[in-house]
mmCIF file of C-alpha atoms and ligand atoms in Angstrom:
data_model
loop_
_atom_site.group_PDB
_atom_site.id
_atom_site.type_symbol
_atom_site.label_atom_id
_atom_site.label_comp_id
_atom_site.label_asym_id
_atom_site.label_seq_id
_atom_site.Cartn_x
_atom_site.Cartn_y
_atom_site.Cartn_z
ATOM 1 C CA MET P 109 71.995 6.263 62.535
ATOM 2 C CA ASN P 110 75.868 5.369 62.557
ATOM 3 C CA VAL P 111 76.895 1.826 63.306
ATOM 4 C CA LEU P 112 77.763 2.480 67.048
ATOM 5 C CA ILE P 113 74.340 4.018 67.730
ATOM 6 C CA ARG P 114 72.517 0.982 65.717
ATOM 7 C CA SER P 115 74.421 -1.538 67.561
ATOM 8 C CA ILE P 116 73.558 -0.022 70.860
ATOM 9 C CA PHE P 117 69.666 0.317 69.670
ATOM 10 C CA ALA P 118 70.130 -3.472 68.722
ATOM 11 C CA LEU P 119 71.511 -4.551 72.000
ATOM 12 C CA THR P 120 68.621 -2.529 73.894
ATOM 13 C CA LEU P 121 66.094 -4.413 71.947
ATOM 14 C CA THR P 122 67.648 -7.676 72.747
ATOM 15 C CA LEU P 123 67.934 -6.900 76.569
ATOM 16 C CA PHE P 124 64.578 -5.681 76.628
ATOM 17 C CA GLY P 125 63.236 -8.749 74.905
ATOM 18 C CA THR P 126 65.342 -11.043 77.245
ATOM 19 C CA VAL P 127 63.690 -9.153 80.259
ATOM 20 C CA GLN P 128 60.206 -9.311 78.828
ATOM 21 C CA VAL P 129 60.873 -13.330 78.584
ATOM 22 C CA ALA P 130 61.906 -13.698 81.799
ATOM 23 C CA ASN P 131 58.957 -11.733 83.299
ATOM 24 C CA ALA P 132 56.646 -13.842 81.269
ATOM 25 C CA GLN P 133 58.271 -16.929 82.508
ATOM 26 C CA ALA P 134 58.069 -15.703 86.097
ATOM 27 C CA ALA P 135 54.602 -14.840 85.796
ATOM 28 C CA ASN P 136 53.769 -18.594 84.734
ATOM 29 C CA ILE P 137 55.522 -20.273 87.319
ATOM 30 C CA SER P 138 53.426 -20.723 90.393
ATOM 31 C CA PRO P 139 54.864 -20.596 93.873
ATOM 32 C CA VAL P 140 54.555 -24.467 94.405
ATOM 33 C CA ALA P 141 56.240 -25.234 90.867
ATOM 34 C CA GLN P 142 58.896 -22.846 91.930
ATOM 35 C CA HIS P 143 59.540 -23.646 95.535
ATOM 36 C CA GLY P 144 58.385 -27.497 95.649
ATOM 37 C CA LYS P 145 58.474 -29.227 98.798
ATOM 38 C CA LEU P 146 59.167 -26.989 101.884
ATOM 39 C CA SER P 147 61.192 -27.920 104.908
ATOM 40 C CA VAL P 148 62.259 -26.361 108.234
ATOM 41 C CA VAL P 149 66.086 -25.921 108.445
ATOM 42 C CA GLY P 150 67.040 -24.345 111.501
ATOM 43 C CA GLN P 151 64.842 -21.247 112.252
ATOM 44 C CA HIS P 152 63.664 -21.034 108.359
ATOM 45 C CA ILE P 153 61.460 -22.433 105.969
ATOM 46 C CA ARG P 154 63.208 -23.639 103.059
ATOM 47 C CA ASP P 155 62.161 -24.693 99.608
ATOM 48 C CA GLN P 156 63.279 -27.689 97.274
ATOM 49 C CA ASN P 157 66.552 -25.790 96.356
ATOM 50 C CA ARG P 158 67.465 -24.897 100.147
ATOM 51 C CA GLN P 159 66.622 -21.289 99.550
ATOM 52 C CA ILE P 160 64.745 -19.465 102.590
ATOM 53 C CA THR P 161 61.199 -19.176 101.563
ATOM 54 C CA SER P 162 59.161 -16.233 102.721
ATOM 55 C CA LEU P 163 55.465 -16.378 101.545
ATOM 56 C CA ALA P 164 52.441 -13.954 101.897
ATOM 57 C CA GLY P 165 48.834 -14.669 101.564
ATOM 58 C CA PRO P 166 45.274 -13.953 103.205
ATOM 59 C CA SER P 167 43.644 -16.020 105.980
ATOM 60 C CA PHE P 168 40.058 -16.802 105.439
ATOM 61 C CA PHE P 169 37.564 -16.216 108.296
ATOM 62 C CA TRP P 170 36.098 -18.627 110.690
ATOM 63 C CA SER P 171 34.458 -21.324 108.318
ATOM 64 C CA ASN P 172 31.542 -21.858 110.766
ATOM 65 C CA THR P 173 28.336 -22.514 109.164
ATOM 66 C CA GLY P 174 25.909 -19.580 108.930
ATOM 67 C CA TRP P 175 28.436 -17.041 110.295
ATOM 68 C CA GLY P 176 28.358 -15.128 106.908
ATOM 69 C CA GLN P 177 32.000 -15.235 106.024
ATOM 70 C CA ASP P 178 31.797 -19.025 105.124
ATOM 71 C CA ARG P 179 30.430 -17.798 101.826
ATOM 72 C CA PHE P 180 34.059 -16.749 100.818
ATOM 73 C CA TYR P 181 35.196 -20.497 100.782
ATOM 74 C CA THR P 182 35.181 -20.495 97.127
ATOM 75 C CA ALA P 183 37.644 -21.513 94.194
ATOM 76 C CA GLY P 184 37.068 -18.141 92.648
ATOM 77 C CA ALA P 185 38.358 -16.284 95.653
ATOM 78 C CA VAL P 186 41.588 -18.435 95.629
ATOM 79 C CA GLU P 187 42.063 -17.915 92.181
ATOM 80 C CA THR P 188 41.950 -14.212 92.389
ATOM 81 C CA PHE P 189 44.220 -14.148 95.485
ATOM 82 C CA ALA P 190 46.519 -16.285 93.289
ATOM 83 C CA LYS P 191 46.440 -14.157 89.931
ATOM 84 C CA ASP P 192 45.625 -10.695 91.067
ATOM 85 C CA TRP P 193 46.944 -10.543 94.720
ATOM 86 C CA ASN P 194 49.949 -12.631 93.730
ATOM 87 C CA ALA P 195 49.562 -14.620 97.102
ATOM 88 C CA GLY P 196 51.979 -17.582 97.621
ATOM 89 C CA ILE P 197 49.732 -19.066 100.399
ATOM 90 C CA VAL P 198 46.258 -19.129 101.722
ATOM 91 C CA ARG P 199 44.987 -20.095 104.969
ATOM 92 C CA ALA P 200 41.538 -22.094 105.578
ATOM 93 C CA ALA P 201 40.397 -21.523 109.269
ATOM 94 C CA MET P 202 38.520 -24.616 110.055
ATOM 95 C CA GLY P 203 35.983 -23.477 112.772
ATOM 96 C CA ALA P 204 36.532 -25.831 115.799
ATOM 97 C CA GLN P 205 34.559 -24.076 118.421
ATOM 98 C CA ASN P 206 31.347 -22.152 118.952
ATOM 99 C CA ASP P 207 28.007 -22.664 116.910
ATOM 100 C CA GLY P 208 28.263 -24.058 113.354
ATOM 101 C CA SER P 209 31.893 -25.494 113.808
ATOM 102 C CA TYR P 210 33.247 -28.736 112.649
ATOM 103 C CA LEU P 211 31.938 -30.039 116.017
ATOM 104 C CA ASP P 212 28.456 -29.240 114.978
ATOM 105 C CA ASP P 213 28.567 -29.510 111.219
ATOM 106 C CA GLU P 214 31.515 -31.544 110.209
ATOM 107 C CA ASN P 215 30.244 -31.946 106.467
ATOM 108 C CA GLY P 216 29.541 -28.163 105.709
ATOM 109 C CA ASN P 217 32.796 -27.183 107.340
ATOM 110 C CA ILE P 218 34.852 -30.035 105.505
ATOM 111 C CA THR P 219 33.158 -29.169 102.236
ATOM 112 C CA ARG P 220 34.304 -25.508 102.545
ATOM 113 C CA VAL P 221 37.979 -26.317 103.834
ATOM 114 C CA GLN P 222 38.412 -28.877 100.975
ATOM 115 C CA THR P 223 37.251 -26.217 98.522
ATOM 116 C CA ILE P 224 40.245 -24.004 99.522
ATOM 117 C CA ILE P 225 42.654 -26.902 99.649
ATOM 118 C CA ASP P 226 41.645 -28.125 96.258
ATOM 119 C CA ALA P 227 41.722 -24.610 94.590
ATOM 120 C CA ALA P 228 45.069 -23.821 96.191
ATOM 121 C CA ILE P 229 46.575 -26.959 94.516
ATOM 122 C CA ALA P 230 45.066 -26.099 91.201
ATOM 123 C CA ASN P 231 46.418 -22.799 91.628
ATOM 124 C CA GLY P 232 49.863 -23.881 92.708
ATOM 125 C CA LEU P 233 49.591 -22.157 96.220
ATOM 126 C CA TYR P 234 50.605 -23.471 99.579
ATOM 127 C CA VAL P 235 47.747 -23.982 101.903
ATOM 128 C CA ILE P 236 47.615 -23.817 105.818
ATOM 129 C CA VAL P 237 44.764 -25.909 107.299
ATOM 130 C CA ASP P 238 44.122 -24.296 110.441
ATOM 131 C CA TRP P 239 42.228 -25.779 113.501
ATOM 132 C CA HIS P 240 40.547 -22.415 114.428
ATOM 133 C CA SER P 241 40.107 -22.697 118.381
ATOM 134 C CA HIS P 242 41.061 -21.072 121.456
ATOM 135 C CA GLN P 243 40.409 -24.243 123.501
ATOM 136 C CA ALA P 244 41.599 -27.076 121.167
ATOM 137 C CA GLU P 245 43.101 -29.350 124.155
ATOM 138 C CA ARG P 246 39.421 -29.817 125.397
ATOM 139 C CA ASP P 247 38.632 -31.545 121.992
ATOM 140 C CA THR P 248 42.059 -33.367 121.244
ATOM 141 C CA ALA P 249 40.095 -36.656 119.917
ATOM 142 C CA LYS P 250 38.158 -34.439 117.399
ATOM 143 C CA ALA P 251 41.542 -32.603 116.156
ATOM 144 C CA VAL P 252 43.195 -35.974 115.832
ATOM 145 C CA GLU P 253 40.309 -37.240 113.672
ATOM 146 C CA PHE P 254 40.420 -34.109 111.530
ATOM 147 C CA PHE P 255 44.026 -34.031 110.888
ATOM 148 C CA THR P 256 44.366 -37.720 110.270
ATOM 149 C CA ALA P 257 41.840 -37.316 107.650
ATOM 150 C CA VAL P 258 43.670 -34.183 106.253
ATOM 151 C CA ALA P 259 46.840 -36.027 106.137
ATOM 152 C CA ASN P 260 45.537 -39.190 104.473
ATOM 153 C CA ALA P 261 43.917 -36.999 101.657
ATOM 154 C CA TYR P 262 46.681 -34.349 101.105
ATOM 155 C CA GLY P 263 49.696 -35.325 102.978
ATOM 156 C CA HIS P 264 51.362 -36.613 99.837
ATOM 157 C CA THR P 265 51.192 -33.030 98.321
ATOM 158 C CA PRO P 266 53.696 -30.404 98.692
ATOM 159 C CA ASN P 267 51.135 -27.697 99.126
ATOM 160 C CA LEU P 268 49.679 -28.714 102.337
ATOM 161 C CA ILE P 269 50.672 -27.105 105.865
ATOM 162 C CA TYR P 270 48.956 -28.251 108.899
ATOM 163 C CA GLU P 271 48.221 -25.532 111.813
ATOM 164 C CA ILE P 272 47.007 -27.608 114.677
ATOM 165 C CA TYR P 273 45.949 -24.870 117.154
ATOM 166 C CA ASN P 274 45.108 -21.242 116.241
ATOM 167 C CA GLU P 275 45.375 -19.478 119.459
ATOM 168 C CA PRO P 276 45.546 -20.825 123.034
ATOM 169 C CA LEU P 277 44.421 -18.362 125.562
ATOM 170 C CA ASN P 278 46.407 -16.592 128.146
ATOM 171 C CA THR P 279 44.938 -18.809 130.901
ATOM 172 C CA THR P 280 46.163 -22.036 129.053
ATOM 173 C CA ASP P 281 49.575 -23.375 130.220
ATOM 174 C CA TRP P 282 52.257 -24.181 127.586
ATOM 175 C CA ALA P 283 53.916 -27.067 129.346
ATOM 176 C CA THR P 284 50.621 -28.906 130.690
ATOM 177 C CA ASP P 285 47.925 -27.963 128.111
ATOM 178 C CA VAL P 286 49.320 -26.880 124.811
ATOM 179 C CA LYS P 287 52.613 -28.802 124.407
ATOM 180 C CA PRO P 288 50.999 -32.182 125.204
ATOM 181 C CA TYR P 289 48.054 -31.440 122.914
ATOM 182 C CA ALA P 290 50.534 -30.684 120.162
ATOM 183 C CA GLU P 291 52.519 -33.794 120.836
ATOM 184 C CA THR P 292 49.577 -35.836 120.410
ATOM 185 C CA VAL P 293 48.116 -34.297 117.326
ATOM 186 C CA ILE P 294 51.701 -34.374 115.676
ATOM 187 C CA SER P 295 52.253 -37.885 116.360
ATOM 188 C CA ALA P 296 48.997 -38.765 114.880
ATOM 189 C CA ILE P 297 49.733 -36.646 111.683
ATOM 190 C CA ARG P 298 53.243 -38.165 111.355
ATOM 191 C CA LYS P 299 51.835 -41.709 111.497
ATOM 192 C CA VAL P 300 50.260 -40.646 107.910
ATOM 193 C CA ASP P 301 52.413 -37.765 106.752
ATOM 194 C CA PRO P 302 56.166 -37.970 107.662
ATOM 195 C CA ASP P 303 57.222 -34.590 106.312
ATOM 196 C CA ASN P 304 54.723 -31.707 105.674
ATOM 197 C CA LEU P 305 55.154 -28.582 107.795
ATOM 198 C CA ILE P 306 53.187 -28.273 110.942
ATOM 199 C CA ILE P 307 52.464 -24.947 112.872
ATOM 200 C CA VAL P 308 52.115 -25.138 116.691
ATOM 201 C CA GLY P 309 50.183 -22.441 118.447
ATOM 202 C CA THR P 310 51.695 -20.603 121.215
ATOM 203 C CA THR P 311 49.874 -19.326 124.290
ATOM 204 C CA SER P 312 48.362 -16.059 124.868
ATOM 205 C CA TRP P 313 46.833 -15.718 121.456
ATOM 206 C CA ALA P 314 50.115 -16.931 119.681
ATOM 207 C CA GLN P 315 52.323 -14.360 121.266
ATOM 208 C CA ASP P 316 54.325 -16.442 124.007
ATOM 209 C CA VAL P 317 56.930 -17.627 121.465
ATOM 210 C CA ASP P 318 59.555 -16.759 124.193
ATOM 211 C CA THR P 319 58.005 -19.412 126.327
ATOM 212 C CA ALA P 320 58.046 -21.999 123.510
ATOM 213 C CA ALA P 321 61.544 -21.129 122.759
ATOM 214 C CA ASP P 322 62.572 -22.134 126.249
ATOM 215 C CA ASP P 323 60.632 -25.319 126.139
ATOM 216 C CA PRO P 324 60.154 -26.307 122.537
ATOM 217 C CA ILE P 325 58.939 -29.615 121.103
ATOM 218 C CA THR P 326 61.636 -32.375 120.550
ATOM 219 C CA GLY P 327 62.103 -35.307 118.407
ATOM 220 C CA GLN P 328 60.219 -33.998 115.602
ATOM 221 C CA SER P 329 60.870 -32.341 112.411
ATOM 222 C CA ASN P 330 59.284 -29.653 110.078
ATOM 223 C CA ILE P 331 57.574 -27.805 113.000
ATOM 224 C CA LEU P 332 56.865 -24.049 113.084
ATOM 225 C CA TYR P 333 55.611 -22.103 116.065
ATOM 226 C CA SER P 334 52.927 -19.186 115.437
ATOM 227 C CA LEU P 335 53.533 -15.398 116.050
ATOM 228 C CA HIS P 336 50.308 -13.390 115.643
ATOM 229 C CA PHE P 337 50.153 -9.746 115.708
ATOM 230 C CA TYR P 338 47.505 -7.006 115.225
ATOM 231 C CA ALA P 339 49.549 -3.903 114.329
ATOM 232 C CA ALA P 340 47.478 -1.325 116.113
ATOM 233 C CA THR P 341 47.908 -3.200 119.507
ATOM 234 C CA HIS P 342 51.213 -5.222 119.372
ATOM 235 C CA LYS P 343 54.448 -3.452 118.600
ATOM 236 C CA LYS P 344 57.999 -3.327 119.747
ATOM 237 C CA ASP P 345 57.318 -5.423 122.886
ATOM 238 C CA LEU P 346 56.161 -8.474 120.921
ATOM 239 C CA ARG P 347 58.756 -8.188 118.206
ATOM 240 C CA LYS P 348 61.576 -8.340 121.389
ATOM 241 C CA ARG P 349 59.945 -11.530 122.362
ATOM 242 C CA ALA P 350 60.035 -12.779 118.882
ATOM 243 C CA GLU P 351 63.621 -11.669 118.619
ATOM 244 C CA TYR P 352 64.279 -13.480 121.817
ATOM 245 C CA ALA P 353 62.721 -16.769 120.196
ATOM 246 C CA ILE P 354 64.517 -16.308 116.979
ATOM 247 C CA GLY P 355 67.849 -15.874 118.945
ATOM 248 C CA LYS P 356 67.311 -19.347 120.444
ATOM 249 C CA GLY P 357 66.655 -20.647 116.861
ATOM 250 C CA LEU P 358 62.932 -21.085 117.199
ATOM 251 C CA PRO P 359 61.228 -21.341 113.765
ATOM 252 C CA LEU P 360 58.311 -18.849 113.519
ATOM 253 C CA ILE P 361 55.562 -18.196 111.201
ATOM 254 C CA ILE P 362 53.078 -15.452 111.356
ATOM 255 C CA SER P 363 50.270 -17.382 110.287
ATOM 256 C CA GLU P 364 47.679 -14.590 111.369
ATOM 257 C CA TRP P 365 48.156 -10.918 111.455
ATOM 258 C CA GLY P 366 45.966 -7.774 111.245
ATOM 259 C CA SER P 367 46.506 -4.101 110.600
ATOM 260 C CA VAL P 368 43.992 -3.160 113.239
ATOM 261 C CA THR P 369 43.492 -3.781 116.835
ATOM 262 C CA TYR P 370 43.649 -7.242 118.456
ATOM 263 C CA SER P 371 39.721 -7.179 118.455
ATOM 264 C CA GLY P 372 39.710 -7.369 114.550
ATOM 265 C CA ASP P 373 38.194 -3.708 114.559
ATOM 266 C CA GLY P 374 39.162 -0.252 115.508
ATOM 267 C CA LEU P 375 42.140 1.909 114.211
ATOM 268 C CA MET P 376 44.035 0.620 111.172
ATOM 269 C CA ASP P 377 47.873 1.503 111.947
ATOM 270 C CA GLU P 378 49.556 1.462 108.467
ATOM 271 C CA LYS P 379 52.811 2.671 110.177
ATOM 272 C CA SER P 380 52.940 -0.273 112.591
ATOM 273 C CA THR P 381 51.897 -2.560 109.925
ATOM 274 C CA HIS P 382 54.926 -1.361 107.770
ATOM 275 C CA LYS P 383 57.279 -1.859 110.712
ATOM 276 C CA TRP P 384 55.946 -5.452 111.053
ATOM 277 C CA MET P 385 56.544 -6.081 107.473
ATOM 278 C CA GLY P 386 60.103 -5.059 107.793
ATOM 279 C CA PHE P 387 60.357 -7.277 110.616
ATOM 280 C CA ALA P 388 58.971 -10.322 108.463
ATOM 281 C CA LYS P 389 61.284 -9.278 105.715
ATOM 282 C CA LYS P 390 64.402 -9.290 107.935
ATOM 283 C CA HIS P 391 63.777 -12.655 109.505
ATOM 284 C CA GLY P 392 62.581 -14.327 106.324
ATOM 285 C CA LEU P 393 59.098 -14.873 107.979
ATOM 286 C CA SER P 394 55.956 -15.899 105.974
ATOM 287 C CA HIS P 395 52.655 -14.237 107.079
ATOM 288 C CA LEU P 396 48.884 -14.321 106.604
ATOM 289 C CA ASN P 397 46.439 -11.566 106.881
ATOM 290 C CA TRP P 398 43.131 -11.581 108.854
ATOM 291 C CA SER P 399 41.059 -11.786 106.903
ATOM 292 C CA VAL P 400 38.931 -12.564 103.915
ATOM 293 C CA SER P 401 35.614 -11.097 105.218
ATOM 294 C CA ASP P 402 33.183 -8.338 104.456
ATOM 295 C CA LYS P 403 31.895 -8.242 108.007
ATOM 296 C CA ASP P 404 31.652 -4.765 109.501
ATOM 297 C CA GLU P 405 34.934 -4.520 111.131
ATOM 298 C CA THR P 406 38.153 -2.912 110.042
ATOM 299 C CA ALA P 407 40.281 -6.038 109.758
ATOM 300 C CA SER P 408 37.978 -7.040 106.803
ATOM 301 C CA MET P 409 39.430 -7.013 103.416
ATOM 302 C CA PHE P 410 36.051 -6.391 101.690
ATOM 303 C CA LYS P 411 33.345 -3.888 101.721
ATOM 304 C CA PRO P 412 29.814 -5.347 102.393
ATOM 305 C CA GLY P 413 28.382 -7.325 99.768
ATOM 306 C CA ALA P 414 31.592 -8.146 97.726
ATOM 307 C CA SER P 415 31.372 -11.039 95.533
ATOM 308 C CA SER P 416 32.064 -14.440 97.222
ATOM 309 C CA ASN P 417 33.883 -15.789 93.915
ATOM 310 C CA GLY P 418 36.683 -13.361 93.607
ATOM 311 C CA GLY P 419 37.141 -11.058 90.766
ATOM 312 C CA TRP P 420 37.108 -8.125 92.960
ATOM 313 C CA THR P 421 38.142 -4.548 91.791
ATOM 314 C CA THR P 422 39.872 -2.087 94.190
ATOM 315 C CA GLN P 423 36.449 -0.560 94.745
ATOM 316 C CA ASP P 424 35.421 -3.689 96.521
ATOM 317 C CA LEU P 425 38.208 -3.172 99.078
ATOM 318 C CA THR P 426 38.342 -1.691 102.583
ATOM 319 C CA PRO P 427 41.301 0.493 103.236
ATOM 320 C CA SER P 428 43.069 -2.510 104.990
ATOM 321 C CA GLY P 429 42.328 -4.685 102.001
ATOM 322 C CA ARG P 430 43.781 -2.192 99.695
ATOM 323 C CA MET P 431 47.017 -1.926 101.814
ATOM 324 C CA VAL P 432 47.243 -5.720 102.172
ATOM 325 C CA ARG P 433 46.836 -6.379 98.353
ATOM 326 C CA ASP P 434 49.636 -3.971 97.932
ATOM 327 C CA ILE P 435 51.804 -5.799 100.413
ATOM 328 C CA MET P 436 51.130 -9.054 98.731
ATOM 329 C CA ARG P 437 51.596 -7.989 95.169
ATOM 330 C CA ASP P 438 55.150 -6.740 96.257
ATOM 331 C CA TRP P 439 56.231 -9.484 98.467
HETATM 332 MG MG1 MG W 127 53.921 -35.397 103.106
#
């Protein structure tokens, strides 16, 4: 080996070593350690260094007692999403209507949701605590009670994000039902926690972001609005409405999406999913996939009988689960 070749060889080794160290460091830094406290600036989530921050992760299924998918509310599941799926965020869906919900079984549901929050904190993930209801304005006092408790327990952590209303129906009015509900719940949270992000649901199952853009909540900071899509049903028309809202400066988050039809079942549309992921990338939107479930429907990530405690292999995943894992690992 002549001198030149030897030096190139040495340089290559040095560069390779540097890259390996950098990767090792990156791998050891959790999303929350990297990004810290989040805020909404203009239409984006920005991190502690003012960088636009787009996170990807899974949404747990309804937490309702006895519905079957409540079994996945475990620390092991969160740890696997953090370490193997490379998730930056998870969403706990506090069942707030129907049998077995918070309104029926407060302790059971709180225990499960708290398990997810504590595991997210332990793994350095952000965590959305979602009031999973389609009629939340009927139980505003319950939502105020719940979110006040959550704010008192976790409002001081950088991890926590509140989502105060999953999906208002298309029969619910933004100006007279949802906006007043949101203003009441936001003001209760802000009495305890002045700064963590709060997601407001938009009407028609979180699709009327254009309506919210024309009449946003004022006088509050760190507020986001939800945009939900199901890739086999919702396509260009919904992206146009989202672009209208973005054009008016409305901060959006895709706090729930599915690769299938709006029912959570039926055809998985891979092509449409990738169009939506391109849209999310382009606009710096965070997104959470529905859902952590082995229910017999195509939106479920897991085949029936998958472990409640994580440690899943690709054999445990449905076609949607495999695609979503790939999306998250590359996000
Ligand atoms: Mg706070």
